[in-house]
Each structure stands twice: as structure tokens, then as C-alpha cells.
Amino acid sequence: MAAAAQDEEPAAPAALPELPGGDELLAFLRAGLAALEADAGAPDAEARALLRQLADSTAAMAALAAAPPGGAAPPGGAAQPGGGAPAPLSDAQLAEQLESLDAQLARLEAGLSSADADTRALLGHGLAKLGAGGGEGGGEDEEAGGDDGGGLKSGGPMRRLDTFGPQGMAITIHDLSYSVTNTQDKKEKLLLLKNITANLKPRQMTALMGPSGSGKSTLLDVISGRKTVGSTTGRILFAGQAPTQQFLRRYTGYVEQFDTLLPILTVEEMLMYTAELKRPRTEPLAAKRAAVAELLDKLALTPCRAVKIGNPLEKGISGGQAKRTNIGIALITNPRVLFLDEPTSGLDSFTANETMAVIRALARGGVTVVATIHSPTAYAFSLFDSLLMLLRGRVVLATSGRGGAAALAYVRGLADPRAAALVAALDDAEGGGAAGGCMNPAEFLVDLFTRADREGQGAVFADAYDASQLKLDTVAETDALASACPDLPASVAAQLATRSSTVTPWWWGLRTLIKYRTAHNYRDPAFLGPRIGDKVLMGFLVTSLYWGIGDDFRPNNYVNMAAILFMWTTLPAFGAASYVPSLVLERALFVRERNDGLYRVFTYLAAKMFDELFINAVVSVGIAAAVFYGVRLAGSFALFYLTYFTTLALGIVLAYTIAALSPTMDAANALLPIYVVTLLFFGGFLFTYDAMPPWWKWYSYINPLRYAWTALMTNQFGGGRDAPWLGGSVLGYYGLRGQSPWANLGYVACFWAFFLVCAWAALAFKRHQKR
């Protein structure tokens, strides 16, 4: 394209016929054309002509397909003999038109190298809308736009997406209030949300906005059922019905502000992992793979599908790709509703625009989308259909289905002189504000209400809204939506009443976690190293220190024998500290996946135990054999190994219990050693049972290390090897005479089962993340 062409005066856009069911698409095309013509930095005249041609072709194709009676044949349409209505488009003609549109899209994409970020994002959204079929008539035909490289995705001819076709539902909020207890004064209740009435429609994106602390994230969490503290009054209805907590976990998606992904998986594996846990078990694996491939394409993640997600220490995908992967795991199950908490947080303007354009296309495919957003770009703000502005928990503005323009018109039309003065002051400060084109409308609204809040005038806008016609219209519309769904399809009614938070049974979840998590962990040196290295090192140290003394039954060696067996018992307990991070560092991921209904707590704990016990069962055989035969201990090797392995398993589940109960890693690292040290004093070696003060003897009965050491001592000195010592015998001196080694091993296993139940209860009921 010649640079000189940029100075040409473009012709005015021709009048375009209305697109049945897709007038919004034509409005977009006209707006995009006007934006290109008004921006000197945009593509040249050829690109503008392409966009105009694209609009003409889209309108012509729709008019041909609709064939209104008595209408004139549009450009390219064949008229009926006798001047009648044009013939409806045949399948062949429709395919030809689609191919023509696709070719024009490709040409338009190729001519956008000089466009700025906002223009590229705008056109990326247009391509996504074209893939969706345009506006409300798009149904499930969608294509994604954009990738992190800056290119816009045109894809091939449009196709029907059979594997990914969610259907949203209307959400109505009636006089909702939410309060929590004041942490400074337990007798006081803080009202965080007050008398909110609003509606969230399917196929639309609703923005929850407001200054920091206004209550937008609180409202999102209340609607989505994510709140763990506080009390709620009022009603929240999905399709006119009160949803169960299990419905919210199974049939809605929630995208956290901060990415919570498995760093060991690739992008494709992360989506497959979620699909196998949340899509029906009876669905063929090939169908799940097809759904994942389709979603990768929709979210422009195909180029990075095989890239490991990574973490701060191991670079993986980019921030924008991680955000879209988070959106993908929420969408892979075809949710009815998609909640997003600050989806553009931490993204540059282009990636933010691209992400919101993808979400907009998904909304047009049928999902009800609700997002909190703090400082969107002008383009991202223009994508939202509805706006709900909060200030100190009260609604100050609600434009259901009327977008940002209606919001600006509302605040500028306020009759209250105090509100008008604030608007005028902000206009003066910002050089005309949003109306003068000098400011992003979203920023203007947020700045206006932030200034009102700081000046103590927030109630002015809230009271003005409560008395406005806009509020009356919103209440009437909300009531109408709630009563418009009296006869729900049986499938929808069953979903709303579901009592199971997971789609798949527990054993399928365990299989899936082992398939994806365990398989990757066993190939990860960072996972294997600490779990094998410490045992090899300790085994080598014990064997080299006590080499060959186990068969020396002389009186001066009895203490050495007792000492090595006692140390062998305590090593797994101290080594348990290495298993604490496994739970603490994964807490955010576990909470998110549990809230999403991926698995039960028991399934997660069973998978974690399998992770650790399987590898330790194998490793500990070699370590135990090296120590047992290197030191030349007596008795049964099987009992020696099983006691070591059971004590090791006890240490793991003890670490999990402490980690689940502790709010932070520091607390867990402090609590675990303290508890283990108390066990040493009452294990029977440092203090014999007879020497313990009477008021402390009870503690030895609940000390698992006592039973483990007793099992090893009776294995070593039992069977006629209990030699005379200090006026009695070795076992008699330590108070172990008559003890059964296998019974004491059974006691250790009982302690393992007890702490396993404690770990499950702590994971299930202890909530450190209060929302």
C-alpha cells in the first residue's frame, strides 16, 4: 500500500441494508470504518475500502439469505422473473459468499501492519464477531481473534461448533445486601452491599465497576457463591430459580484475578485435565480432545498448546496466554455463566483488548458473562453491553443492555446540583472529559465516582439513582426476567437442583489426577530429588556409622543397638518437613479446583498420598535393605521394612495435617518440628517408661514413635535374643518385655489412619482464604 494514499479523502460510507438478526454487526462495521477514517495513523485508503467492501458483502449475503418479500435484489443478488423478491440463497451460493468473505478477511488482515494496537484489537473483535455469525443471530458459530504475536486470526471458512455450545441463563438480583462482622469490634456488623437490584442477561457482557473498595469483587463473589464468611439477605435467581451451591460449582465458570494453573502441564494438558474431570465420564476421549482443540483455536492458544505453563522460576507461557488458559478451563465444560475477576489485570493494553474481544465473542455464543474491571481501555469498555457501577456497596448507575454511552448520558443529565457540580469540575479538570474526546469513558466514570467518594458525596449519586427512572426501569426489567422462566426445561431444572458438586465419581477423579499430575511429577527432577536424596543420604550415614554392629550382642553394645533403632524411627518424622510445601504452596490451586467442582477433598488427598507412598514404597525397600543387612540387624527384614515404610507414611500424613491446619508456610514449619520433638521425649529411649513422671505417662500412649520403636526393639531382641543386662534384660530395662512387634506395627498403622482423617477434615473444613 502506498503511503501517499493515506492522505486521500475517503468517500462517505454507503448506506447499507439492515442485516436481519445481525444489525449489531453492521453497526460494528460502520463504527470500525469511521474509526479508521478518523485516525491518521490507521491503515491507508485501500484498507478502508476493504472494510467497506466487507460491510457491503456481509449485508448483501444476509439480505440474500433472508429474501424479504417484495424486496429489491441487493448487489450480487439475482432477481426473480417479473421483479419479485430475490431468490433465497442456496447452499452453493451461501458457500460462495462465505468464501468471498473469508478472502476479504485475509486481505484485510494482511493490510493491517501499520495499524495501532487499538485498531488491531478492534478489527480482531470484528473477525471474532464475523465468526460468531454476528450479534444475537450468531448462535454457536464462532471464531477467535488475535494471538500474542499481534496478528489477527481470520481462520478458515466459518463452521458450526458442535462440541462447544453453551447456553446462558438470566441472573436476577433482588434487594441484595451482604454484611460481615467487624474484626475490630465483634459486636458490629459492616454492610458491604446494600439493597442491590440488577439483572445479568445471557449473550451479554456485564461490567461491575467502581473505585477500589466499592464492593464489585464482593458482589461477584456473592453472586457466584464463593463467599465463605458473612450473611446475605435478598434473592439471587438463576433462570428464576434459587441455585444450589453444587450447581454453581458444576455449571458456572469463575476466572480468578490471579492465575492458578499447574506449572508442570502444557496448555493443552491443562485443558484436557480439566475436561476429564468436569465433562461426563461417558463422553469419549476423542470428543474431549476435539472440544479442547476447538477451545484452543477460539482462544488463540493453538501456537502455545505444547508449551509448559511454567512458574516464576521456570519460564513458560506469557501472561496473556495464562489469562486465556484460565478462561479456557472455565469454558471447557460449557458453563451457563462465566464470572471473571479483573480479567485484564496485569496485561498490556493490546493483550487486554484481545482478551476481552475473545470473551465478547464467547458471550455472543450464549454464555452469560459478568466481569469486574477496574481500568479498562476505551475499546475494552465499548465491548460491554451493560454496566453496574457501585460506590461503597450501593448502586450509583445501572445500564442494562445500554452500554457506556447511556452511562455518560445519565451522569450528565443528573438534576442534583451537587452531582452536576462534580461532573462539571471533572470536565474542567480533564479538558472536556469523555464528552470532549479527551478521556476514556470508563476512566471518566471511575474518576467521577472516586472523587465523589473522597469528598463525601457518594451518597448523592446513590440517592439520585434510587430516585431515578433508570432504577425503576431496572427493577421492572429484573422482575420481568425473574418471572419469565416459570416452565424450565427438565434438564435445566435438574441442573439448578443438583446436589452433587462433581461430575465424575471419586475413583475417576483419582485416576485423572494420577494420569496428569503423578505422571508428570515422576518425570520431574525437582519432585524426585528431595524425596529420594534425603533417604539415600540418611541410609548411607546410618549404615556407615553402625556398620556390622547389629549382631554384636555384648552388654556394651546394647545401647548402640537401641540408639540406631530409635534414630531409624525418628528419621521419617523429621523428614516429614519436606512434604509441607506440597500442600501449602498448592492451596490456592486446590481451593480454586474444589470451588470449580473438579474433585472431592478425599480424591485430592488420596491422589497426594498415592504420589508420595508409591515412590517411597519403592525407594524405601532399597534403603531399608542397605541398613538392615549393612548393620547386620537381627529379626525379620519384612517387619523392619514395613515399620520404616509405615512410619514414613505416618510422617507424610502428619505433615499434610499440619500444613492443612496452618495458615502459612512459616506456621507449618514451626508447628511440625515442635510436635516431633515432644514425641522424642516420650518414645521410650530417652526416658524409659518406668522413669517418666506419672503425670506424663499418658502422653507415651498417644505417641506413635513409641510403638514404632517398640516394634523394632522386639524384632531385634525377641525370639530368644533378649540378653541379660543391668540386673534384668534389655527389653525389661526399657519396659518392652512381652510386647508383640506386629501388634505395635498395627498401632502405628492406626495412627496413620487417624491422621489421614485429620488431614481430610482440615482440608474439607478449615478455610484459610476467607472471602
CSV table of N, CA, C and O in Angstrom, one decimal, residues 558-661:
chain,number,residue,atom,x,y,z
A,558,TYR,N,24.6,-52.8,73.6
A,558,TYR,CA,23.1,-52.8,73.7
A,558,TYR,C,22.6,-51.4,73.4
A,558,TYR,O,21.6,-51.2,72.8
A,559,VAL,N,23.3,-50.4,74.1
A,559,VAL,CA,22.8,-49.0,73.9
A,559,VAL,C,22.9,-48.6,72.4
A,559,VAL,O,22.1,-47.9,71.9
A,560,ASN,N,24.0,-49.0,71.8
A,560,ASN,CA,24.2,-48.6,70.3
A,560,ASN,C,23.1,-49.2,69.5
A,560,ASN,O,22.5,-48.6,68.6
A,561,MET,N,22.7,-50.5,69.8
A,561,MET,CA,21.6,-51.1,69.1
A,561,MET,C,20.3,-50.3,69.3
A,561,MET,O,19.6,-50.1,68.3
A,562,ALA,N,20.0,-50.0,70.5
A,562,ALA,CA,18.8,-49.3,70.8
A,562,ALA,C,18.8,-47.9,70.2
A,562,ALA,O,17.8,-47.4,69.7
A,563,ALA,N,20.0,-47.3,70.1
A,563,ALA,CA,20.1,-46.0,69.6
A,563,ALA,C,19.9,-46.0,68.1
A,563,ALA,O,19.1,-45.1,67.5
A,564,ILE,N,20.4,-46.9,67.4
A,564,ILE,CA,20.2,-47.0,65.9
A,564,ILE,C,18.8,-47.2,65.6
A,564,ILE,O,18.2,-46.6,64.6
A,565,LEU,N,18.1,-48.1,66.3
A,565,LEU,CA,16.7,-48.3,66.0
A,565,LEU,C,15.9,-47.1,66.4
A,565,LEU,O,14.9,-46.9,65.7
A,566,PHE,N,16.2,-46.4,67.4
A,566,PHE,CA,15.5,-45.2,67.8
A,566,PHE,C,15.7,-44.1,66.7
A,566,PHE,O,14.7,-43.5,66.3
A,567,MET,N,16.9,-43.9,66.2
A,567,MET,CA,17.2,-42.9,65.2
A,567,MET,C,16.4,-43.4,63.9
A,567,MET,O,15.9,-42.5,63.2
A,568,TRP,N,16.4,-44.6,63.6
A,568,TRP,CA,15.7,-45.1,62.4
A,568,TRP,C,14.2,-44.8,62.5
A,568,TRP,O,13.6,-44.6,61.4
A,569,THR,N,13.7,-44.8,63.7
A,569,THR,CA,12.3,-44.5,63.9
A,569,THR,C,12.0,-43.0,63.7
A,569,THR,O,11.0,-42.6,63.2
A,570,THR,N,12.9,-42.2,64.1
A,570,THR,CA,12.7,-40.7,64.2
A,570,THR,C,13.0,-40.0,62.8
A,570,THR,O,12.5,-38.9,62.6
A,571,LEU,N,13.8,-40.7,62.0
A,571,LEU,CA,14.2,-40.0,60.7
A,571,LEU,C,13.0,-39.7,59.9
A,571,LEU,O,12.9,-38.6,59.3
A,572,PRO,N,12.0,-40.6,59.7
A,572,PRO,CA,10.9,-40.2,58.9
A,572,PRO,C,10.1,-39.1,59.5
A,572,PRO,O,9.5,-38.3,58.7
A,573,ALA,N,10.0,-39.0,60.8
A,573,ALA,CA,9.3,-38.0,61.4
A,573,ALA,C,9.9,-36.6,61.1
A,573,ALA,O,9.2,-35.6,60.8
A,574,PHE,N,11.2,-36.5,61.2
A,574,PHE,CA,11.9,-35.2,60.9
A,574,PHE,C,11.9,-35.0,59.4
A,574,PHE,O,11.8,-33.8,59.0
A,575,GLY,N,11.9,-36.0,58.6
A,575,GLY,CA,11.9,-35.8,57.2
A,575,GLY,C,10.5,-35.4,56.7
A,575,GLY,O,10.4,-35.0,55.5
A,576,ALA,N,9.5,-35.4,57.5
A,576,ALA,CA,8.1,-35.0,57.1
A,576,ALA,C,8.1,-33.6,56.7
A,576,ALA,O,7.2,-33.2,56.0
A,577,ALA,N,9.0,-32.8,57.2
A,577,ALA,CA,9.0,-31.3,56.9
A,577,ALA,C,9.1,-31.1,55.4
A,577,ALA,O,8.6,-30.1,54.9
A,578,SER,N,9.7,-32.0,54.6
A,578,SER,CA,9.8,-31.8,53.2
A,578,SER,C,8.5,-31.9,52.5
A,578,SER,O,8.4,-31.5,51.3
A,579,TYR,N,7.5,-32.5,53.1
A,579,TYR,CA,6.2,-32.6,52.5
A,579,TYR,C,5.2,-31.5,52.7
A,579,TYR,O,4.1,-31.5,52.2
A,580,VAL,N,5.6,-30.6,53.6
A,580,VAL,CA,4.7,-29.5,54.0
A,580,VAL,C,4.4,-28.6,52.8
A,580,VAL,O,3.3,-28.2,52.5
A,581,PRO,N,5.5,-28.2,52.0
A,581,PRO,CA,5.2,-27.3,50.9
A,581,PRO,C,4.2,-27.8,49.9
A,581,PRO,O,3.6,-27.1,49.1
A,582,SER,N,4.2,-29.2,49.8
A,582,SER,CA,3.3,-29.8,48.8
A,582,SER,C,1.9,-29.3,48.9
A,582,SER,O,1.2,-29.2,47.9
A,583,LEU,N,1.4,-29.1,50.1
A,583,LEU,CA,0.1,-28.7,50.3
A,583,LEU,C,-0.1,-27.2,50.4
A,583,LEU,O,-1.0,-26.6,49.9
A,584,VAL,N,0.9,-26.5,51.2
A,584,VAL,CA,0.7,-25.1,51.4
A,584,VAL,C,0.9,-24.3,50.1
A,584,VAL,O,0.1,-23.4,49.8
A,585,LEU,N,1.8,-24.7,49.3
A,585,LEU,CA,2.0,-23.9,48.0
A,585,LEU,C,0.9,-24.2,47.0
A,585,LEU,O,0.8,-23.4,46.1
A,586,GLU,N,0.2,-25.3,47.1
A,586,GLU,CA,-0.8,-25.6,46.2
A,586,GLU,C,-2.2,-25.2,46.7
A,586,GLU,O,-3.2,-25.5,46.1
A,587,ARG,N,-2.2,-24.5,47.8
A,587,ARG,CA,-3.5,-24.2,48.5
A,587,ARG,C,-4.4,-23.4,47.6
A,587,ARG,O,-5.6,-23.7,47.4
A,588,ALA,N,-3.9,-22.4,46.9
A,588,ALA,CA,-4.8,-21.5,46.0
A,588,ALA,C,-5.3,-22.4,44.9
A,588,ALA,O,-6.5,-22.3,44.5
A,589,LEU,N,-4.5,-23.3,44.3
A,589,LEU,CA,-4.9,-24.1,43.2
A,589,LEU,C,-6.0,-25.1,43.7
A,589,LEU,O,-7.0,-25.3,43.1
A,590,PHE,N,-5.8,-25.7,44.9
A,590,PHE,CA,-6.7,-26.6,45.5
A,590,PHE,C,-8.1,-26.0,45.7
A,590,PHE,O,-9.1,-26.5,45.4
A,591,VAL,N,-8.0,-24.8,46.3
A,591,VAL,CA,-9.3,-24.0,46.6
A,591,VAL,C,-10.0,-23.7,45.3
A,591,VAL,O,-11.3,-23.9,45.2
A,592,ARG,N,-9.3,-23.3,44.3
A,592,ARG,CA,-9.9,-23.0,43.0
A,592,ARG,C,-10.5,-24.2,42.4
A,592,ARG,O,-11.7,-24.2,41.9
A,593,GLU,N,-9.8,-25.3,42.3
A,593,GLU,CA,-10.3,-26.5,41.7
A,593,GLU,C,-11.4,-27.2,42.5
A,593,GLU,O,-12.4,-27.7,41.9
A,594,ARG,N,-11.4,-27.1,43.8
A,594,ARG,CA,-12.5,-27.6,44.6
A,594,ARG,C,-13.7,-26.7,44.4
A,594,ARG,O,-14.9,-27.2,44.2
A,595,ASN,N,-13.6,-25.4,44.3
A,595,ASN,CA,-14.7,-24.5,44.1
A,595,ASN,C,-15.3,-24.7,42.7
A,595,ASN,O,-16.5,-24.5,42.5
A,596,ASP,N,-14.4,-25.1,41.8
A,596,ASP,CA,-14.9,-25.4,40.4
A,596,ASP,C,-15.5,-26.8,40.3
A,596,ASP,O,-16.0,-27.1,39.2
A,597,GLY,N,-15.5,-27.6,41.3
A,597,GLY,CA,-16.2,-28.9,41.3
A,597,GLY,C,-15.4,-29.9,40.5
A,597,GLY,O,-16.0,-30.8,39.9
A,598,LEU,N,-14.0,-29.8,40.5
A,598,LEU,CA,-13.2,-30.8,39.8
A,598,LEU,C,-13.2,-32.1,40.5
A,598,LEU,O,-13.1,-33.2,39.9
A,599,TYR,N,-13.1,-32.1,41.8
A,599,TYR,CA,-13.0,-33.3,42.6
A,599,TYR,C,-13.4,-33.1,44.0
A,599,TYR,O,-13.6,-32.0,44.5
A,600,ARG,N,-13.5,-34.2,44.8
A,600,ARG,CA,-13.8,-34.2,46.2
A,600,ARG,C,-12.5,-34.0,47.0
A,600,ARG,O,-11.4,-34.3,46.4
A,601,VAL,N,-12.6,-33.6,48.2
A,601,VAL,CA,-11.4,-33.5,49.1
A,601,VAL,C,-10.8,-34.8,49.2
A,601,VAL,O,-9.5,-34.9,49.1
A,602,PHE,N,-11.5,-35.9,49.4
A,602,PHE,CA,-11.0,-37.2,49.6
A,602,PHE,C,-10.2,-37.6,48.3
A,602,PHE,O,-9.1,-38.2,48.4
A,603,THR,N,-10.7,-37.3,47.1
A,603,THR,CA,-10.0,-37.6,45.9
A,603,THR,C,-8.6,-36.9,45.9
A,603,THR,O,-7.6,-37.5,45.5
A,604,TYR,N,-8.6,-35.6,46.2
A,604,TYR,CA,-7.3,-34.9,46.2
A,604,TYR,C,-6.3,-35.5,47.2
A,604,TYR,O,-5.2,-35.7,46.8
A,605,LEU,N,-6.8,-35.8,48.4
A,605,LEU,CA,-5.9,-36.3,49.4
A,605,LEU,C,-5.4,-37.7,49.0
A,605,LEU,O,-4.2,-38.0,49.2
A,606,ALA,N,-6.3,-38.5,48.4
A,606,ALA,CA,-5.9,-39.9,48.0
A,606,ALA,C,-4.8,-39.8,46.9
A,606,ALA,O,-3.8,-40.5,46.9
A,607,ALA,N,-5.0,-38.8,46.0
A,607,ALA,CA,-4.0,-38.7,44.9
A,607,ALA,C,-2.7,-38.2,45.5
A,607,ALA,O,-1.6,-38.7,45.0
A,608,LYS,N,-2.7,-37.3,46.4
A,608,LYS,CA,-1.4,-36.8,47.0
A,608,LYS,C,-0.7,-37.9,47.8
A,608,LYS,O,0.5,-38.1,47.7
A,609,MET,N,-1.5,-38.7,48.5
A,609,MET,CA,-0.9,-39.9,49.2
A,609,MET,C,-0.3,-40.9,48.2
A,609,MET,O,0.8,-41.4,48.5
A,610,PHE,N,-1.0,-41.1,47.1
A,610,PHE,CA,-0.5,-42.1,46.1
A,610,PHE,C,0.8,-41.5,45.6
A,610,PHE,O,1.8,-42.3,45.4
A,611,ASP,N,0.8,-40.2,45.3
A,611,ASP,CA,2.0,-39.6,44.8
A,611,ASP,C,3.3,-39.9,45.6
A,611,ASP,O,4.3,-40.3,45.1
A,612,GLU,N,3.1,-39.8,46.9
A,612,GLU,CA,4.2,-39.9,47.9
A,612,GLU,C,4.4,-41.4,48.2
A,612,GLU,O,5.6,-41.9,48.3
A,613,LEU,N,3.4,-42.2,48.5
A,613,LEU,CA,3.6,-43.5,49.0
A,613,LEU,C,4.1,-44.5,48.0
A,613,LEU,O,4.9,-45.4,48.3
A,614,PHE,N,3.7,-44.3,46.7
A,614,PHE,CA,4.2,-45.3,45.7
A,614,PHE,C,5.7,-45.1,45.5
A,614,PHE,O,6.4,-46.2,45.5
A,615,ILE,N,6.1,-43.9,45.4
A,615,ILE,CA,7.6,-43.8,45.2
A,615,ILE,C,8.4,-44.1,46.4
A,615,ILE,O,9.4,-44.7,46.3
A,616,ASN,N,7.8,-43.8,47.6
A,616,ASN,CA,8.5,-44.2,48.8
A,616,ASN,C,8.5,-45.7,49.1
A,616,ASN,O,9.4,-46.2,49.7
A,617,ALA,N,7.4,-46.3,48.7
A,617,ALA,CA,7.4,-47.8,48.9
A,617,ALA,C,8.5,-48.5,48.1
A,617,ALA,O,9.1,-49.4,48.5
A,618,VAL,N,8.8,-47.9,46.9
A,618,VAL,CA,9.9,-48.5,46.1
A,618,VAL,C,11.3,-48.1,46.6
A,618,VAL,O,12.1,-49.0,46.8
A,619,VAL,N,11.4,-46.8,46.9
A,619,VAL,CA,12.8,-46.3,47.4
A,619,VAL,C,13.1,-46.9,48.7
A,619,VAL,O,14.3,-47.3,48.9
A,620,SER,N,12.1,-47.0,49.6
A,620,SER,CA,12.4,-47.4,51.0
A,620,SER,C,12.9,-48.9,51.0
A,620,SER,O,13.5,-49.3,52.0
A,621,VAL,N,12.5,-49.7,50.1
A,621,VAL,CA,12.9,-51.1,50.0
A,621,VAL,C,14.4,-51.2,50.0
A,621,VAL,O,15.1,-51.9,50.8
A,622,GLY,N,15.0,-50.5,49.0
A,622,GLY,CA,16.5,-50.5,48.9
A,622,GLY,C,17.2,-49.9,50.1
A,622,GLY,O,18.2,-50.4,50.5
A,623,ILE,N,16.7,-48.8,50.6
A,623,ILE,CA,17.3,-48.1,51.7
A,623,ILE,C,17.2,-49.0,52.9
A,623,ILE,O,18.2,-49.2,53.7
A,624,ALA,N,16.1,-49.6,53.2
A,624,ALA,CA,15.9,-50.5,54.4
A,624,ALA,C,16.8,-51.7,54.3
A,624,ALA,O,17.4,-52.1,55.3
A,625,ALA,N,16.9,-52.2,53.1
A,625,ALA,CA,17.8,-53.4,52.9
A,625,ALA,C,19.2,-53.1,53.1
A,625,ALA,O,20.0,-53.9,53.8
A,626,ALA,N,19.7,-51.9,52.6
A,626,ALA,CA,21.1,-51.5,52.8
A,626,ALA,C,21.4,-51.3,54.3
A,626,ALA,O,22.4,-51.8,54.8
A,627,VAL,N,20.5,-50.7,55.1
A,627,VAL,CA,20.7,-50.5,56.5
A,627,VAL,C,20.6,-51.9,57.3
A,627,VAL,O,21.4,-52.2,58.1
A,628,PHE,N,19.5,-52.7,57.0
A,628,PHE,CA,19.3,-53.9,57.7
A,628,PHE,C,20.5,-54.9,57.6
A,628,PHE,O,21.0,-55.4,58.6
A,629,TYR,N,20.9,-55.0,56.3
A,629,TYR,CA,22.0,-56.0,56.1
A,629,TYR,C,23.3,-55.4,56.3
A,629,TYR,O,24.3,-56.1,56.6
A,630,GLY,N,23.5,-54.1,56.1
A,630,GLY,CA,24.8,-53.5,56.3
A,630,GLY,C,25.1,-53.4,57.8
A,630,GLY,O,26.3,-53.7,58.2
A,631,VAL,N,24.1,-53.2,58.6
A,631,VAL,CA,24.4,-53.1,60.1
A,631,VAL,C,24.3,-54.5,60.7
A,631,VAL,O,24.7,-54.7,61.8
A,632,ARG,N,23.7,-55.5,59.9
A,632,ARG,CA,23.6,-56.9,60.3
A,632,ARG,C,22.6,-57.0,61.5
A,632,ARG,O,22.9,-57.6,62.5
A,633,LEU,N,21.5,-56.3,61.3
A,633,LEU,CA,20.4,-56.4,62.4
A,633,LEU,C,19.8,-57.8,62.4
A,633,LEU,O,19.8,-58.5,61.4
A,634,ALA,N,19.2,-58.2,63.5
A,634,ALA,CA,18.6,-59.5,63.7
A,634,ALA,C,17.1,-59.3,63.5
A,634,ALA,O,16.5,-58.2,63.4
A,635,GLY,N,16.4,-60.4,63.4
A,635,GLY,CA,14.9,-60.5,63.3
A,635,GLY,C,14.5,-60.5,61.9
A,635,GLY,O,15.2,-60.8,60.9
A,636,SER,N,13.2,-60.1,61.7
A,636,SER,CA,12.6,-60.1,60.3
A,636,SER,C,12.9,-58.8,59.5
A,636,SER,O,12.5,-57.7,60.0
A,637,PHE,N,13.4,-59.0,58.3
A,637,PHE,CA,13.6,-57.8,57.5
A,637,PHE,C,12.2,-57.3,57.0
A,637,PHE,O,12.0,-56.1,56.9
A,638,ALA,N,11.2,-58.2,56.8
A,638,ALA,CA,9.9,-57.7,56.4
A,638,ALA,C,9.3,-56.7,57.5
A,638,ALA,O,8.8,-55.7,57.1
A,639,LEU,N,9.4,-57.1,58.7
A,639,LEU,CA,8.9,-56.2,59.8
A,639,LEU,C,9.7,-54.9,59.9
A,639,LEU,O,9.2,-53.8,60.1
A,640,PHE,N,11.1,-55.0,59.7
A,640,PHE,CA,11.9,-53.8,59.7
A,640,PHE,C,11.5,-52.9,58.6
A,640,PHE,O,11.4,-51.7,58.8
A,641,TYR,N,11.3,-53.4,57.4
A,641,TYR,CA,10.9,-52.6,56.3
A,641,TYR,C,9.5,-52.0,56.5
A,641,TYR,O,9.3,-50.8,56.2
A,642,LEU,N,8.6,-52.8,56.8
A,642,LEU,CA,7.2,-52.3,57.0
A,642,LEU,C,7.1,-51.3,58.1
A,642,LEU,O,6.3,-50.3,58.0
A,643,THR,N,7.9,-51.4,59.2
A,643,THR,CA,7.8,-50.4,60.2
A,643,THR,C,8.4,-49.1,59.7
A,643,THR,O,7.8,-48.0,60.0
A,644,TYR,N,9.5,-49.2,58.9
A,644,TYR,CA,10.1,-48.0,58.3
A,644,TYR,C,9.1,-47.3,57.4
A,644,TYR,O,8.9,-46.1,57.4
A,645,PHE,N,8.5,-48.1,56.5
A,645,PHE,CA,7.6,-47.6,55.5
A,645,PHE,C,6.3,-47.0,56.2
A,645,PHE,O,5.8,-45.9,55.8
A,646,THR,N,5.8,-47.7,57.2
A,646,THR,CA,4.6,-47.2,57.8
A,646,THR,C,4.9,-45.9,58.6
A,646,THR,O,4.1,-45.0,58.6
A,647,THR,N,6.1,-45.8,59.2
A,647,THR,CA,6.4,-44.6,59.9
A,647,THR,C,6.6,-43.5,58.9
A,647,THR,O,6.3,-42.3,59.2
A,648,LEU,N,7.2,-43.8,57.8
A,648,LEU,CA,7.4,-42.8,56.7
A,648,LEU,C,6.0,-42.3,56.2
A,648,LEU,O,5.8,-41.1,56.1
A,649,ALA,N,5.0,-43.2,56.0
A,649,ALA,CA,3.7,-42.8,55.6
A,649,ALA,C,3.0,-41.9,56.7
A,649,ALA,O,2.3,-41.0,56.4
A,650,LEU,N,3.3,-42.3,58.0
A,650,LEU,CA,2.8,-41.5,59.1
A,650,LEU,C,3.3,-40.1,59.1
A,650,LEU,O,2.6,-39.1,59.3
A,651,GLY,N,4.6,-40.0,58.8
A,651,GLY,CA,5.2,-38.6,58.7
A,651,GLY,C,4.6,-37.8,57.6
A,651,GLY,O,4.4,-36.6,57.7
A,652,ILE,N,4.3,-38.4,56.4
A,652,ILE,CA,3.7,-37.7,55.3
A,652,ILE,C,2.4,-37.2,55.7
A,652,ILE,O,2.0,-36.0,55.5
A,653,VAL,N,1.5,-38.0,56.2
A,653,VAL,CA,0.1,-37.6,56.5
A,653,VAL,C,0.1,-36.7,57.7
A,653,VAL,O,-0.7,-35.8,57.8
A,654,LEU,N,1.1,-36.8,58.6
A,654,LEU,CA,1.3,-35.8,59.7
A,654,LEU,C,1.6,-34.4,59.1
A,654,LEU,O,1.1,-33.4,59.6
A,655,ALA,N,2.5,-34.4,58.2
A,655,ALA,CA,2.9,-33.1,57.5
A,655,ALA,C,1.7,-32.5,56.8
A,655,ALA,O,1.5,-31.3,56.8
A,656,TYR,N,0.9,-33.4,56.2
A,656,TYR,CA,-0.3,-32.9,55.5
A,656,TYR,C,-1.3,-32.3,56.5
A,656,TYR,O,-1.9,-31.3,56.2
A,657,THR,N,-1.5,-32.9,57.6
A,657,THR,CA,-2.4,-32.4,58.6
A,657,THR,C,-1.9,-31.1,59.2
A,657,THR,O,-2.7,-30.1,59.2
A,658,ILE,N,-0.6,-31.0,59.5
A,658,ILE,CA,-0.1,-29.7,60.0
A,658,ILE,C,-0.2,-28.6,58.9
A,658,ILE,O,-0.6,-27.5,59.2
A,659,ALA,N,0.1,-29.0,57.6
A,659,ALA,CA,0.0,-28.0,56.6
A,659,ALA,C,-1.4,-27.5,56.3
A,659,ALA,O,-1.6,-26.3,56.1
A,660,ALA,N,-2.4,-28.4,56.4
A,660,ALA,CA,-3.8,-28.1,56.2
A,660,ALA,C,-4.3,-27.2,57.3
A,660,ALA,O,-5.2,-26.3,57.1
A,661,LEU,N,-3.8,-27.4,58.5
A,661,LEU,CA,-4.2,-26.6,59.6
A,661,LEU,C,-3.5,-25.2,59.7
A,661,LEU,O,-4.1,-24.3,60.3
